[in-house]
Coordinates of C-alpha atoms in Angstrom, one line a residue:
M1 CA -20.2 75.9 -4.7
R2 CA -21.7 74.1 -1.8
N3 CA -23.1 71.3 -4.1
Y4 CA -19.6 70.9 -5.6
I5 CA -18.1 70.5 -2.2
L6 CA -20.7 67.9 -1.2
Y7 CA -20.2 66.1 -4.4
S8 CA -16.4 66.0 -3.9
I9 CA -16.9 64.7 -0.4
L10 CA -19.3 62.1 -1.6
E11 CA -16.9 61.1 -4.3
I12 CA -14.0 60.8 -1.9
G13 CA -16.2 58.8 0.5
L14 CA -17.1 56.4 -2.3
V15 CA -13.5 56.0 -3.2
V16 CA -12.5 55.3 0.4
I17 CA -15.4 52.8 0.7
G18 CA -14.3 51.1 -2.5
I19 CA -10.7 50.8 -1.2
L20 CA -11.9 49.5 2.1
L21 CA -14.2 47.0 0.4
A22 CA -11.4 45.9 -1.9
L23 CA -9.1 45.4 1.1
Y24 CA -11.8 43.4 2.9
I25 CA -12.4 41.2 -0.1
N26 CA -8.6 40.6 -0.5
D27 CA -8.3 39.8 3.2
W28 CA -11.3 37.5 3.0
N29 CA -9.8 35.7 -0.1
E30 CA -6.4 35.3 1.7
E31 CA -8.1 34.0 4.8
K32 CA -10.1 31.6 2.7
K33 CA -7.0 30.5 0.9
D34 CA -5.1 30.0 4.2
R35 CA -8.1 28.0 5.5
R36 CA -8.1 25.8 2.5
E37 CA -4.3 25.2 2.8
E38 CA -4.9 24.3 6.5
Y39 CA -7.7 21.9 5.7
E40 CA -5.7 20.1 3.0
L41 CA -2.7 19.8 5.3
L42 CA -4.8 18.5 8.2
V43 CA -6.5 15.9 5.9
G44 CA -3.1 14.7 4.7
I45 CA -1.7 14.5 8.3
K46 CA -4.8 12.7 9.4
N47 CA -4.3 10.1 6.7
N48 CA -0.7 9.6 7.8
L49 CA -1.9 9.2 11.4
V50 CA -4.6 6.7 10.4
N51 CA -1.8 4.7 8.7
D52 CA 0.3 4.9 11.9
V53 CA -2.6 3.7 14.0
Q54 CA -3.2 0.7 11.7
V55 CA 0.5 -0.3 11.7
L56 CA 0.8 0.1 15.5
E57 CA -2.3 -2.0 16.1
G58 CA -1.0 -4.7 13.9
F59 CA 2.5 -4.6 15.6
I60 CA 0.9 -4.8 19.1
E61 CA -1.2 -7.8 18.1
R62 CA 1.7 -9.5 16.5
A63 CA 4.1 -8.8 19.3
Q64 CA 1.7 -10.2 21.8
E65 CA 1.6 -13.4 19.7
L66 CA 5.4 -13.5 19.6
Q67 CA 5.5 -13.0 23.4
G68 CA 3.5 -16.2 23.7
F69 CA 5.9 -18.1 21.4
A70 CA 8.8 -16.7 23.4
D71 CA 7.3 -17.8 26.8
S72 CA 6.8 -21.3 25.3
L73 CA 10.3 -21.4 24.0
L74 CA 11.7 -20.6 27.4
K75 CA 9.8 -23.6 28.8
V76 CA 11.4 -25.8 26.1
M77 CA 14.8 -24.5 27.1
S78 CA 14.1 -25.1 30.7
N79 CA 13.1 -28.7 30.2
P80 CA 14.6 -29.9 26.9
D81 CA 14.0 -33.6 27.6
E82 CA 10.2 -33.0 27.6
Y83 CA 10.1 -31.5 24.1
T84 CA 11.0 -32.5 20.5
N85 CA 13.2 -30.6 18.1
E86 CA 10.1 -29.9 16.0
E87 CA 8.5 -28.2 19.0
F88 CA 11.6 -26.1 19.6
F89 CA 11.5 -24.8 16.0
Y90 CA 7.8 -24.3 16.1
Y91 CA 8.3 -21.8 18.9
F92 CA 11.6 -20.4 17.7
N93 CA 10.9 -19.7 14.1
P94 CA 8.3 -16.9 14.7
L95 CA 10.9 -15.1 16.9
Q96 CA 12.9 -14.2 13.7
D97 CA 10.1 -11.7 12.9
N98 CA 11.5 -8.2 13.2
L99 CA 9.0 -5.4 14.0
Y100 CA 10.3 -1.9 13.7
F101 CA 7.9 1.0 13.6
T102 CA 8.6 3.9 11.3
T103 CA 6.1 6.7 11.5
N104 CA 4.4 8.0 8.3
S105 CA 5.3 11.7 8.5
G106 CA 5.2 12.7 4.8
Y107 CA 2.7 15.5 5.1
F108 CA 4.2 16.9 8.3
D109 CA 7.8 16.8 6.9
E110 CA 6.6 18.7 3.8
A111 CA 4.8 21.2 5.9
I112 CA 8.0 21.9 7.9
S113 CA 10.2 22.2 4.9
T114 CA 7.8 24.5 3.0
G115 CA 6.7 26.5 6.1
K116 CA 3.1 25.5 5.6
V117 CA 2.9 24.2 9.2
G118 CA 2.1 27.8 10.1
F119 CA -1.3 27.4 8.4
I120 CA -2.3 25.2 11.4
K121 CA -4.0 27.7 13.6
N122 CA -4.9 25.4 16.4
D123 CA -2.0 25.7 18.9
S124 CA -2.9 22.5 20.6
I125 CA -2.8 20.4 17.4
R126 CA 0.4 22.0 16.2
E127 CA 2.2 21.4 19.5
K128 CA 1.0 17.8 19.8
L129 CA 2.1 17.2 16.2
F130 CA 5.6 18.3 17.0
D131 CA 5.7 16.2 20.1
Y132 CA 4.3 13.1 18.4
Y133 CA 6.8 13.1 15.5
R134 CA 9.6 14.0 17.9
V135 CA 9.1 10.8 20.0
T136 CA 8.1 8.5 17.2
K137 CA 11.1 9.4 15.0
R138 CA 13.5 8.9 17.9
N139 CA 11.9 5.5 18.7
Y140 CA 14.7 4.4 21.0
N141 CA 13.4 0.9 21.9
D142 CA 13.0 -0.2 18.3
E143 CA 16.5 1.1 17.5
E144 CA 17.9 -0.9 20.4
T145 CA 16.0 -4.0 19.1
R146 CA 17.3 -3.5 15.6
F147 CA 20.9 -3.2 16.9
H148 CA 20.5 -6.3 19.1
Y149 CA 19.2 -8.4 16.2
R150 CA 22.0 -7.4 13.9
D151 CA 24.9 -7.6 16.3
K152 CA 23.8 -10.3 18.8
F153 CA 20.8 -12.4 17.8
A154 CA 21.7 -13.1 14.2
P155 CA 25.4 -14.0 14.8
D156 CA 25.0 -15.8 18.2
V157 CA 21.7 -17.5 17.8
L158 CA 21.5 -18.3 14.1
F159 CA 25.2 -19.4 14.1
E160 CA 24.3 -22.2 16.6
L161 CA 21.3 -23.4 14.4
I162 CA 22.4 -22.9 10.8
T163 CA 24.5 -26.1 10.7
T164 CA 21.7 -28.5 12.0
K165 CA 19.8 -31.0 10.0
E166 CA 16.5 -29.3 10.8
I167 CA 17.6 -25.9 9.4
A168 CA 19.0 -27.6 6.3
G169 CA 15.5 -29.2 5.8
I170 CA 13.7 -25.9 6.3
L171 CA 16.0 -24.2 3.7
G172 CA 15.6 -27.1 1.3
Y173 CA 19.1 -28.4 0.9
T174 CA 20.8 -31.7 1.8
A175 CA 23.7 -31.7 4.1
N176 CA 25.3 -34.2 6.6
F177 CA 24.6 -32.0 9.6
P178 CA 23.8 -33.3 13.1
S179 CA 20.3 -32.9 14.6
L180 CA 19.6 -30.1 16.9
D181 CA 20.9 -30.6 20.4
V182 CA 18.7 -28.4 22.7
K183 CA 20.8 -29.4 25.8
K184 CA 23.9 -28.1 24.0
L185 CA 22.1 -24.8 23.3
V186 CA 21.1 -24.5 26.9
A187 CA 24.7 -24.7 27.9
S188 CA 25.7 -22.0 25.4
K189 CA 25.9 -18.7 27.2
P190 CA 26.1 -16.5 24.0
F191 CA 23.0 -18.3 22.6
N192 CA 21.0 -17.9 25.8
S193 CA 22.1 -14.3 26.3
A194 CA 21.1 -13.3 22.8
L195 CA 17.9 -15.3 22.9
L196 CA 16.8 -13.8 26.2
Q197 CA 17.5 -10.3 25.0
K198 CA 15.3 -11.0 22.0
V199 CA 12.6 -12.4 24.2
F200 CA 12.6 -9.5 26.6
S201 CA 12.8 -6.9 23.8
F202 CA 9.0 -7.3 23.2
R203 CA 8.1 -5.7 26.5
P204 CA 9.7 -2.3 25.9
Q205 CA 8.6 -2.3 22.3
L206 CA 5.0 -3.0 23.3
S207 CA 5.1 -0.2 25.8
S208 CA 6.4 2.2 23.2
W209 CA 3.9 1.2 20.6
R210 CA 1.0 1.6 23.0
Y211 CA 2.2 5.0 24.0
Y212 CA 2.6 6.1 20.3
L213 CA -0.9 4.7 19.6
S214 CA -2.5 6.7 22.4
K215 CA -0.9 9.9 21.2
A216 CA -1.9 9.2 17.6
E217 CA -5.5 8.5 18.5
E218 CA -5.6 11.6 20.6
L219 CA -4.3 13.7 17.7
L220 CA -6.7 12.1 15.3
A221 CA -9.6 13.0 17.5
E222 CA -8.5 16.7 17.7
I223 CA -7.9 16.9 14.0
E224 CA -11.2 15.4 13.2
E225 CA -13.0 17.9 15.5
E226 CA -11.0 20.8 13.8
L227 CA -11.9 19.6 10.3
N228 CA -15.6 19.4 11.2
H229 CA -15.6 22.7 13.0

């Protein structure tokens, strides 16, 4: 009888151990699966951020070049008699470049829509991701620049230039248009106002892009450390 009781207790103990072991293995598998999901998500977000960094670095470099053209164009406008029309267009044409930053948020957006963002266990990384995409998607300065180009620069500035002999030559068609008169442009308040707004738009854009770049690089460093952890 005693042996039977001991055997029963042992059997129950083995069953309990088996159940606990099965639960442990299941939890371990789930944790491993979650960790894999987190790893793949962080790798995807990292690649998106690397793309953002490359774009921002290119925009910053190009905007600095355009700022130089803009400063030179202002000198031409201040002393039109000292410069040729060719010099005016040399400095003016690059200013038609439009740089608008759009963050690459594909992996983060998918993580939000599917709920996978919860796989990111590092609170600091998760909070900084929400903050980074919040400010870059709002991107107020680029939106202001886009609005200005569409509603002010294009109609007010290009309208003054489109019917000149120089523009006709650039566009490759023949027309009996007068040559550019820079002095006349200097006297045009709509032209000057729109041009100055375009020129001064580079400063806030550069400031925003440098801020975004610093946040992206900080995030990349944390994600890299987490991936190598």
